[in-house]
Coordinates of C-alpha atoms and ligand atoms in Angstrom, one line a residue:
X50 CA 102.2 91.4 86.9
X51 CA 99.8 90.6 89.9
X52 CA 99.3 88.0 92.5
X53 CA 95.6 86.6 93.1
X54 CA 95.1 83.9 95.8
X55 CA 91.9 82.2 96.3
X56 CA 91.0 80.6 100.0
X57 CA 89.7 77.2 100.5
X58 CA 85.8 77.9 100.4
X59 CA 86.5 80.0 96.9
X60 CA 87.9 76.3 95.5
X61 CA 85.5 74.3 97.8
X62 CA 84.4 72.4 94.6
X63 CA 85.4 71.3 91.1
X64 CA 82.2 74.1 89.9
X65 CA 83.9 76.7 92.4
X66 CA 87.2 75.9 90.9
X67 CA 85.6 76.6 87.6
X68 CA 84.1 79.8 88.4
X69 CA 87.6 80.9 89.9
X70 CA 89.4 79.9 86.4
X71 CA 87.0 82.6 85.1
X72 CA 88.1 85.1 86.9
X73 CA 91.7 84.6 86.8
X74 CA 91.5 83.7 83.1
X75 CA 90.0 87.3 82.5
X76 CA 92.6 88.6 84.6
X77 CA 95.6 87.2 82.7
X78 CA 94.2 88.9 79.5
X79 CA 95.0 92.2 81.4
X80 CA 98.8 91.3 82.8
X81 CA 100.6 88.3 83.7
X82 CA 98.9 86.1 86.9
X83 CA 100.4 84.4 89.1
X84 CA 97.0 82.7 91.6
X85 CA 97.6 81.3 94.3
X86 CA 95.2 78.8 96.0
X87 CA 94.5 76.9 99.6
X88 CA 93.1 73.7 100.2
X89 CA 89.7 72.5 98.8
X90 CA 87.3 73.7 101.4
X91 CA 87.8 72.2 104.9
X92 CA 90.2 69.4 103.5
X93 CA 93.2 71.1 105.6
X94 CA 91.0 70.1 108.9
X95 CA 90.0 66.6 107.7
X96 CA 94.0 65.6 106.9
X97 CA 94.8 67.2 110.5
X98 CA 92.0 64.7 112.2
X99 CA 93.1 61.8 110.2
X100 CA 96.8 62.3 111.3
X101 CA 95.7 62.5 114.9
X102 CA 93.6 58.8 114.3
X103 CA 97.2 57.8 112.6
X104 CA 99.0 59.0 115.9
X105 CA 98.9 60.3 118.8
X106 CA 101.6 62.9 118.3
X107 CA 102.3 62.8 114.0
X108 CA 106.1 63.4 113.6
X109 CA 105.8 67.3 112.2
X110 CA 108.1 65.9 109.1
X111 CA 105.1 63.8 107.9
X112 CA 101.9 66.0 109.1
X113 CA 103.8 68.6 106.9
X114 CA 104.2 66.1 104.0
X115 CA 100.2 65.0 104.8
X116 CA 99.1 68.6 104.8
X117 CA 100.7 69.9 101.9
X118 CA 99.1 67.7 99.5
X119 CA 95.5 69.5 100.1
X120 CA 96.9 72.4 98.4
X121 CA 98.7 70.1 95.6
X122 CA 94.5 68.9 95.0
X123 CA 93.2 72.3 94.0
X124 CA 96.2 73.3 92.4
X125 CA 96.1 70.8 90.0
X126 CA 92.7 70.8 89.6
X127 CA 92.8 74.5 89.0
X128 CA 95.4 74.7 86.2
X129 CA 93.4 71.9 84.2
X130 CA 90.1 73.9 84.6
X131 CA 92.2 76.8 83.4
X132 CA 93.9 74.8 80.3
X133 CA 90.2 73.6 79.6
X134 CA 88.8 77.1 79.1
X135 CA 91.9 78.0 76.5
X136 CA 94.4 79.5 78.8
X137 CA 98.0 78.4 79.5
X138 CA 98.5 77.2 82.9
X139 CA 100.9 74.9 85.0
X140 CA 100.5 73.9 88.6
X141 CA 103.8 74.3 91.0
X142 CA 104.2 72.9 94.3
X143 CA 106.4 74.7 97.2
X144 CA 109.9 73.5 96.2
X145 CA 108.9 73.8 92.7
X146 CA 107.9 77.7 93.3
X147 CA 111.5 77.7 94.8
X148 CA 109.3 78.7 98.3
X149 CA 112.7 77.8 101.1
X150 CA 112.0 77.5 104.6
X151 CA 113.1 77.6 108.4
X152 CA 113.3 73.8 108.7
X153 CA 111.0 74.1 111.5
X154 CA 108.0 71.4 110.7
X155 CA 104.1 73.0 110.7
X156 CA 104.7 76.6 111.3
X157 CA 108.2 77.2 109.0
X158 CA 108.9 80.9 107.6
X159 CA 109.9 81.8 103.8
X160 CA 113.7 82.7 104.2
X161 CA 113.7 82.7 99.9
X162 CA 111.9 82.3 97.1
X163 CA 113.9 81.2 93.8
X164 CA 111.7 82.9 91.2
X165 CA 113.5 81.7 88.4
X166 CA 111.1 79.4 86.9
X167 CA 108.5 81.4 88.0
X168 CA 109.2 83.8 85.6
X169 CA 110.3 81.4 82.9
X170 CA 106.6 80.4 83.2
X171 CA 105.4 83.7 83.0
X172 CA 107.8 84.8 79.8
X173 CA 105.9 82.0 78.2
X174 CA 102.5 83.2 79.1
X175 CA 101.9 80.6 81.2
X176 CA 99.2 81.5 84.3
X177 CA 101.1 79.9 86.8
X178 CA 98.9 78.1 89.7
X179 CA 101.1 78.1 92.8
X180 CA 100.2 75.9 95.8
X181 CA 99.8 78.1 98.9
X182 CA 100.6 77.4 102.8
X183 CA 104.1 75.4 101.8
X184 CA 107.7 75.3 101.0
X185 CA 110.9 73.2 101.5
X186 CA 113.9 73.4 104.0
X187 CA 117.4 73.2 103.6
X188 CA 116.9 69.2 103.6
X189 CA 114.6 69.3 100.7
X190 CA 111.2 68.3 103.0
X191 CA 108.7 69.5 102.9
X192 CA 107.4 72.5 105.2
X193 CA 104.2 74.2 106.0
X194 CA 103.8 78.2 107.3
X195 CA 100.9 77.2 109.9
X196 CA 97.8 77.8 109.6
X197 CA 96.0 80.3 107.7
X198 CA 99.6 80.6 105.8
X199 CA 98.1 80.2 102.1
X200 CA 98.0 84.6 102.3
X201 CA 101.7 84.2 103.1
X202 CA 102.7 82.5 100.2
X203 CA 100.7 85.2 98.0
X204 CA 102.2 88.5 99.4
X205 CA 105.4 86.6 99.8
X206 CA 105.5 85.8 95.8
X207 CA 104.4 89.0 95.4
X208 CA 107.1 90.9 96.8
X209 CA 109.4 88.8 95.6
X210 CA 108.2 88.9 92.3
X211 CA 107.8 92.4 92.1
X212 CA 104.0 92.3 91.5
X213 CA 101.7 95.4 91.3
X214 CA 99.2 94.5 93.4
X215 CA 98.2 91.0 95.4
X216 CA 94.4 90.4 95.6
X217 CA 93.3 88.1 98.7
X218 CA 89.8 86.8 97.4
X219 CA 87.9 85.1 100.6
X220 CA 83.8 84.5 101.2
X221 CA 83.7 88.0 102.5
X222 CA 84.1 91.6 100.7
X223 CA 87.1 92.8 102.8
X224 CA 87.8 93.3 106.0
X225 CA 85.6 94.6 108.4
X226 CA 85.1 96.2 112.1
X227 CA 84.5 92.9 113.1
X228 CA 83.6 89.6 111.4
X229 CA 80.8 90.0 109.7
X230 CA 79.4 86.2 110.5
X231 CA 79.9 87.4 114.1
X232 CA 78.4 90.7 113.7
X233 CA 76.1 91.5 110.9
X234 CA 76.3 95.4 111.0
X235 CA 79.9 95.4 110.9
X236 CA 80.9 97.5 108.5
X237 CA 83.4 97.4 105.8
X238 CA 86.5 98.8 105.8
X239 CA 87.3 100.1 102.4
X240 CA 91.2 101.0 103.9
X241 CA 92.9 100.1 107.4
X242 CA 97.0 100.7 107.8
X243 CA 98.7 98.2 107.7
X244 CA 99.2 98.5 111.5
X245 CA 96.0 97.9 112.4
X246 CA 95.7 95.4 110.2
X247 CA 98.6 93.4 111.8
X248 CA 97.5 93.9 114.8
X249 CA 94.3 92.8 113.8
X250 CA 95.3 89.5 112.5
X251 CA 97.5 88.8 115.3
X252 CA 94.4 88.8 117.9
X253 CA 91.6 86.5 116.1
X254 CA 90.4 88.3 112.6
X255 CA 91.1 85.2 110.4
X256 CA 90.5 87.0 107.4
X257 CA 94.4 88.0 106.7
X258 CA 97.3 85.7 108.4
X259 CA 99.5 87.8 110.3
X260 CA 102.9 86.8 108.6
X261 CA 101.6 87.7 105.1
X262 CA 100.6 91.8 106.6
X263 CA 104.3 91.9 108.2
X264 CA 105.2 90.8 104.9
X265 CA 103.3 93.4 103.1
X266 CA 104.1 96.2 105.3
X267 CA 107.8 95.8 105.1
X268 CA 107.7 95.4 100.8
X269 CA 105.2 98.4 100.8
X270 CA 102.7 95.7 99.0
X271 CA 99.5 96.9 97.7
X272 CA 97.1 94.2 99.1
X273 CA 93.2 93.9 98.9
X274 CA 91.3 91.5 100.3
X275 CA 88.3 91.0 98.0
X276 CA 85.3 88.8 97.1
X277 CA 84.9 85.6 95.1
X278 CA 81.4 85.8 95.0
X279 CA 81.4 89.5 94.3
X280 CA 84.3 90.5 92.4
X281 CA 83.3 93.7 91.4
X282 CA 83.5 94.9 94.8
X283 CA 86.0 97.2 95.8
X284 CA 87.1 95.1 99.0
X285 CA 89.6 96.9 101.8
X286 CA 93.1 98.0 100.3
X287 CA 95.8 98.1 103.1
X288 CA 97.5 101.5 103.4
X289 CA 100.5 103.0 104.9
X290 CA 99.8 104.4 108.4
X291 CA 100.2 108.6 108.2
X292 CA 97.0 108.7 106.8
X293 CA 95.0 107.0 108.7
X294 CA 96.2 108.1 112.3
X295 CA 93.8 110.2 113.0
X296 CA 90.7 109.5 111.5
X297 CA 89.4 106.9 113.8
X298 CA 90.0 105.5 117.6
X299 CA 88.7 102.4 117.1
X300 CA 88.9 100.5 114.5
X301 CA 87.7 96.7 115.3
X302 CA 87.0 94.4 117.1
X303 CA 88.0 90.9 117.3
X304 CA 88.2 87.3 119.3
X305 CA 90.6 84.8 119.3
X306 CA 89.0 81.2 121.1
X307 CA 92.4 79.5 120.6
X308 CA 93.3 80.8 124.2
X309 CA 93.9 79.1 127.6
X310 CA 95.5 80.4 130.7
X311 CA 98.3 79.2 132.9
X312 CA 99.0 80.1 136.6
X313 CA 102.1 79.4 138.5
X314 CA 101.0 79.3 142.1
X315 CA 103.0 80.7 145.4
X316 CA 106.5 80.7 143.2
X317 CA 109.4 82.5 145.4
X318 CA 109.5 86.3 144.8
X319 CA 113.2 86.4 143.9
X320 CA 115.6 87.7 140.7
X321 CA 115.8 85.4 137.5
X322 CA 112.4 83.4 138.6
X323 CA 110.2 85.1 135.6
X324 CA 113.5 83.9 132.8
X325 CA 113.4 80.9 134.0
X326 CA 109.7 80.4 133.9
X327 CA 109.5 82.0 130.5
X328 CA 112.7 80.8 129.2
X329 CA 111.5 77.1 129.8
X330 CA 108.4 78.1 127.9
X331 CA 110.7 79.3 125.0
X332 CA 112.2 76.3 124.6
X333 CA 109.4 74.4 123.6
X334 CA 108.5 77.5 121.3
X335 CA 105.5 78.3 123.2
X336 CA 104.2 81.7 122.6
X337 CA 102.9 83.8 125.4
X338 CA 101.2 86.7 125.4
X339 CA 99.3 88.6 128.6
X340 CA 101.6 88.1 131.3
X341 CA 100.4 89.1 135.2
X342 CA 102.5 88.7 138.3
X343 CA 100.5 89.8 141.5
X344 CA 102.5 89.4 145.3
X345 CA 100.6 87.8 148.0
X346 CA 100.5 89.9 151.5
X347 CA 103.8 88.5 153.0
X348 CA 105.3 89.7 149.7
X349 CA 108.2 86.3 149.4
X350 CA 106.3 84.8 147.0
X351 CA 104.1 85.8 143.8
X352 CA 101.4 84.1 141.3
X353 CA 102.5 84.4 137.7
X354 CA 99.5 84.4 135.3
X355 CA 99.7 84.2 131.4
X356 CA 97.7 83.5 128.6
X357 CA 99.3 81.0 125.6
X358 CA 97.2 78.7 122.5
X359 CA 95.2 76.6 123.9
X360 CA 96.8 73.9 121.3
X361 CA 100.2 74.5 123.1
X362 CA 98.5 74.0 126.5
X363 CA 99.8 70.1 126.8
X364 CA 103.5 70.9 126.2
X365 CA 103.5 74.3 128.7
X366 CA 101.9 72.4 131.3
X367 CA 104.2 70.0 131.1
X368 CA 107.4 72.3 131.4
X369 CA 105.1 74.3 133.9
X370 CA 104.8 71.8 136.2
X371 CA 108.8 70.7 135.8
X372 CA 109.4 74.6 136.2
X373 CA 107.5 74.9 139.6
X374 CA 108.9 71.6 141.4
X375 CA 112.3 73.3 140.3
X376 CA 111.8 76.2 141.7
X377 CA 109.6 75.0 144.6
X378 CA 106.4 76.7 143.5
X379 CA 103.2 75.6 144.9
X380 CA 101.8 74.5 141.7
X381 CA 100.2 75.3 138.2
X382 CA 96.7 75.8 137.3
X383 CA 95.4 75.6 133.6
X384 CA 92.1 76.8 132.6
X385 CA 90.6 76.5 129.1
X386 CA 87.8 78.8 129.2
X387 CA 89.4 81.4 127.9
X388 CA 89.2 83.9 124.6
X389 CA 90.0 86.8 124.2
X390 CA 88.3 90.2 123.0
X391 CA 90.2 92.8 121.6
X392 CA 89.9 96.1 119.7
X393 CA 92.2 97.5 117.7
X394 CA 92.4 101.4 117.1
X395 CA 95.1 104.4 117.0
X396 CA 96.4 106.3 120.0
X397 CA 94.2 104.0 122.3
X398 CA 97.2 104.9 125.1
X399 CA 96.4 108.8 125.0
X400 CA 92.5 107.8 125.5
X401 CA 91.7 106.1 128.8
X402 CA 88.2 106.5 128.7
X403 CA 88.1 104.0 125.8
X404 CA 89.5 101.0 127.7
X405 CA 87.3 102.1 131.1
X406 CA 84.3 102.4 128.8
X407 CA 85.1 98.8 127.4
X408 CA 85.0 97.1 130.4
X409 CA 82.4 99.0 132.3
X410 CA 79.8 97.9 129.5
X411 CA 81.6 93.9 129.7
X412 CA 80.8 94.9 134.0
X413 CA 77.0 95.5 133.4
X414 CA 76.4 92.6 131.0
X415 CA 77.6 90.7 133.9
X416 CA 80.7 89.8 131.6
X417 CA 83.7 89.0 133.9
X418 CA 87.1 90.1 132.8
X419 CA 90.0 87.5 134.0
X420 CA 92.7 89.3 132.2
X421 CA 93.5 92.3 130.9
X422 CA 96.3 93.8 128.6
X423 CA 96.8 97.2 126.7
X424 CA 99.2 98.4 123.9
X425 CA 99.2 101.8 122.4
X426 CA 96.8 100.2 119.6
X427 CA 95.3 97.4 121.5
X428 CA 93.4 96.6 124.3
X429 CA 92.4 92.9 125.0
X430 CA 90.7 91.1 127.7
X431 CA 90.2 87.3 128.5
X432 CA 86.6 86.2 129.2
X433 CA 84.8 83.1 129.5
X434 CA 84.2 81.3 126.1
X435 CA 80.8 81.7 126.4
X436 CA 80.9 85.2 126.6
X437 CA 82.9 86.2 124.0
X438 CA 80.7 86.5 121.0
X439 CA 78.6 89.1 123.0
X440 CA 81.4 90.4 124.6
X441 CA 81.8 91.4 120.7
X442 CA 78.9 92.7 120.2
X443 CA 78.6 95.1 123.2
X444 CA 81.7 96.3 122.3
X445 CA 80.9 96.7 118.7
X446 CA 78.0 98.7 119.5
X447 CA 79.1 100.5 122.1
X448 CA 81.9 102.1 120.2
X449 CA 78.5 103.0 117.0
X450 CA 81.6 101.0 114.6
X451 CA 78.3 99.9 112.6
X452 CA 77.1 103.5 111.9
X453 CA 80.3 105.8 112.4
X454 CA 82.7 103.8 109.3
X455 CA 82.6 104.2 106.0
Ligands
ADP685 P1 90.0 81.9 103.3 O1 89.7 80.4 103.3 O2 89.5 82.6 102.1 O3 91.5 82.1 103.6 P2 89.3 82.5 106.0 O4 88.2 81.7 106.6 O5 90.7 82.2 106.4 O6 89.1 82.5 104.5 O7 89.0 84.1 106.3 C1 87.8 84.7 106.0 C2 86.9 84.7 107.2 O8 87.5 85.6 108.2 C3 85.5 85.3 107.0 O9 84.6 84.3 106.5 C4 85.2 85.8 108.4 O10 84.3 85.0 109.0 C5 86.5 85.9 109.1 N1 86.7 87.2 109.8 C6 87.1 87.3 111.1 N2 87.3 88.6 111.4 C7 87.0 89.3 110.2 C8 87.0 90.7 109.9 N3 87.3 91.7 110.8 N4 86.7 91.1 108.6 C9 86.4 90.2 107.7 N5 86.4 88.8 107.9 C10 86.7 88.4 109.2
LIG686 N1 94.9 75.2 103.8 C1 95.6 75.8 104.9 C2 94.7 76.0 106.1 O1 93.6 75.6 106.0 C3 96.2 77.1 104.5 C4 95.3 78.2 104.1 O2 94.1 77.9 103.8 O3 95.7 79.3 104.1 O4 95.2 76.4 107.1
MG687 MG1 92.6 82.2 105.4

């Protein structure tokens, strides 16, 4: 059997729906489909902005309850274009897929999936249309897996269905050395590992949520992300790592403008200051990720410097600031002008030209580098927003990823 899932701007309309059926309808003449589908177009964004003009802080029970029903649209909408052309199809919600969740509201993980009636479905040749980007907790409400999460669902029902192979369609044909909206000679990746990919994901390149490549990588998934609007095409398949290790440094580029930085100012240079700091940030599940802590000359007290969402910013300045009276800090500066610019390639670690090469090109297009952090497969810096798209594009070119891929 195999999994298909279809983002929001492949469903954006009832005659994009249509053309989708198509595809899947020829698909389930080959093996038994399971397709799973986002939200119509932007409708996702529009239910999040009406929930902020309902209240100024939406209870996460009910923005979960609001959001899911944009998938709930196309799903339905999908299996009666599907039923219309001759197939069999049936739509299923979350907690009808038997999709179980953390209990945590608008960013909830899959802990199970129930695939009995799932496969009861399928025994019946039924193409079942499963709504993506949602489950149910233990309670029975409602959850969501955050945003981006509809590629979840898909490589989670695939893995847990045993599926063959899960096909990510999207408005692009794969994934490529940077986004190709961003840069138009990127080039197409017709495999990455599922490493990079990961790694990828995890620093701006929308095109694959994170959660679903962890997913993939630990079931050993054969996923492609592929083209609505050009399903002939190939698209990138996601590979095990060994070989691909050596055949190229870097692999992408990417950005990720959902960033802001904190500082905490002149805070006391002594042990179990940084848990503290950090741990109070944990509480409020605030995710942080470039972490700097420079001494000032008389060495008894330090500047801790991090980079978090910019969407958490309200709730970590607010334990910030509670943080630093506590522990007699100076104070906390925010600033919002921040993305970051990453690339993503093997070995990076053994290579230290690459990251002095990165940042002397930023240097003489008088881009100015706030922060900077490096893994053995990643190097990212913060810039100014402004910068950042031709931050990518230096960096792009100056590492030939348009002419040297295949
Ligand atoms: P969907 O609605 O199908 O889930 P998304 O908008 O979430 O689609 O993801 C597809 C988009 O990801 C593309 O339109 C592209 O602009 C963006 N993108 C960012 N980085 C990359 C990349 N490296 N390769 C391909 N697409 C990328
Ligand atoms: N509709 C959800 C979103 O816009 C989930 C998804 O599209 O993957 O984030
Ligand atoms: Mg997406």
């Amino acid at each position: 059997m195999i999994v298909q899932k279809f983002g929001g701007t492949s469903v954006k309309s009832v005659a994009r729906i249509r053309n989708v059926a198509g595809l899947v309808k020829r698909a389930a003449e080959q093996a038994p489909v399971v397709v799973v589908v986002s939200a119509m177009g932007d409708t996702t964004d529009y239910l999040v902005k009406l929930a902020g003009q309902a209240a100024v802080a939406p209870h996460g029970r009910e923005l979960d309850a609001l959001l899911a029903t944009g998938e709930q649209i196309s799903t339905a909408l999908l299996a009666m274009t599907l039923t219309d052309l001759g197939a069999r199809a049936v739509s299923l919600t979350g907690s009808q897929l038997g999709i179980t969740t953390e209990s945590i509201h608008t960013a909830a993980r899959i802990v199970d999936i129930r695939t009995e009636r799932i496969n009861r479905y399928l025994e019946e040749g039924f193409i079942v249309v499963a709504a993506g980007f949602q489950g149910m907790n233990e309670k029975g409400d409602i959850t969501t897996l955050g945003r981006g999460g509809s590629d979840t669902t898909a490589v989670a029902l695939a893995a847990a269905l045993g599926a063959s192979v899960c096909d990510i369609y999207t408005d692009v044909s794969g994934v490529y050395t940077a986004d190709p909206n961003l840069v138009p000679t990127a080039k197409l990746l017709k495999e990455i590992s599922y490493e990079e990919m990961l790694e990828m994901a995890r620093v701006g390149a929308q095109v694959l949520h994170p959660r679903a490549v962890e997913l993939a990588r630990k079931h050993h998934l054969r996923v492609r992300v592929r083209n609505t609007f050009d399903p002939e095409h190939g698209g990138t398949t996601l590979t095990g790592a060994d070989e691909m290790e050596l055949s190229r440094t870097v692999s992408g580029v990417t950005v990720d403008r959902d960033q802001a930085t904190l500082t905490i100012l002149k805070v006391p240079d002594t042990p179990g200051v940084a848990g503290e700091v950090f741990g109070s940030l944990a509480s409020r599940r605030v995710g942080v990720d470039m972490i700097i802590q420079a001494f000032h000359r008389d060495r008894s007290v330090n500047d801790i410097s991090f980079t978090i969402r910019r969407s958490d910013l309200p709730s970590a300045r607010e334990v910030l600031e509670e943080a630093a009276c506590r522990l007699g800090a100076e104070g906390v500066l925010a600033d919002e002008d921040a993305a970051k610019v990453s690339i993503i390639g093997a070995a990076l670690m053994d290579q230290p030209e690459t990251a002095a090469r990165m940042f002397a090109v930023l240097g003489q297009a008088g881009i100015n580098i706030k922060m900077i952090s490096t893994s053995e497969i990643r190097i990212s810096c913060i810039v100014s927003e402004r910068d950042s798209n031709r931050a990518v594009r230096i960096i792009h070119d100056l590492f030939h990823l348009d002419d040297e891929q295949a």
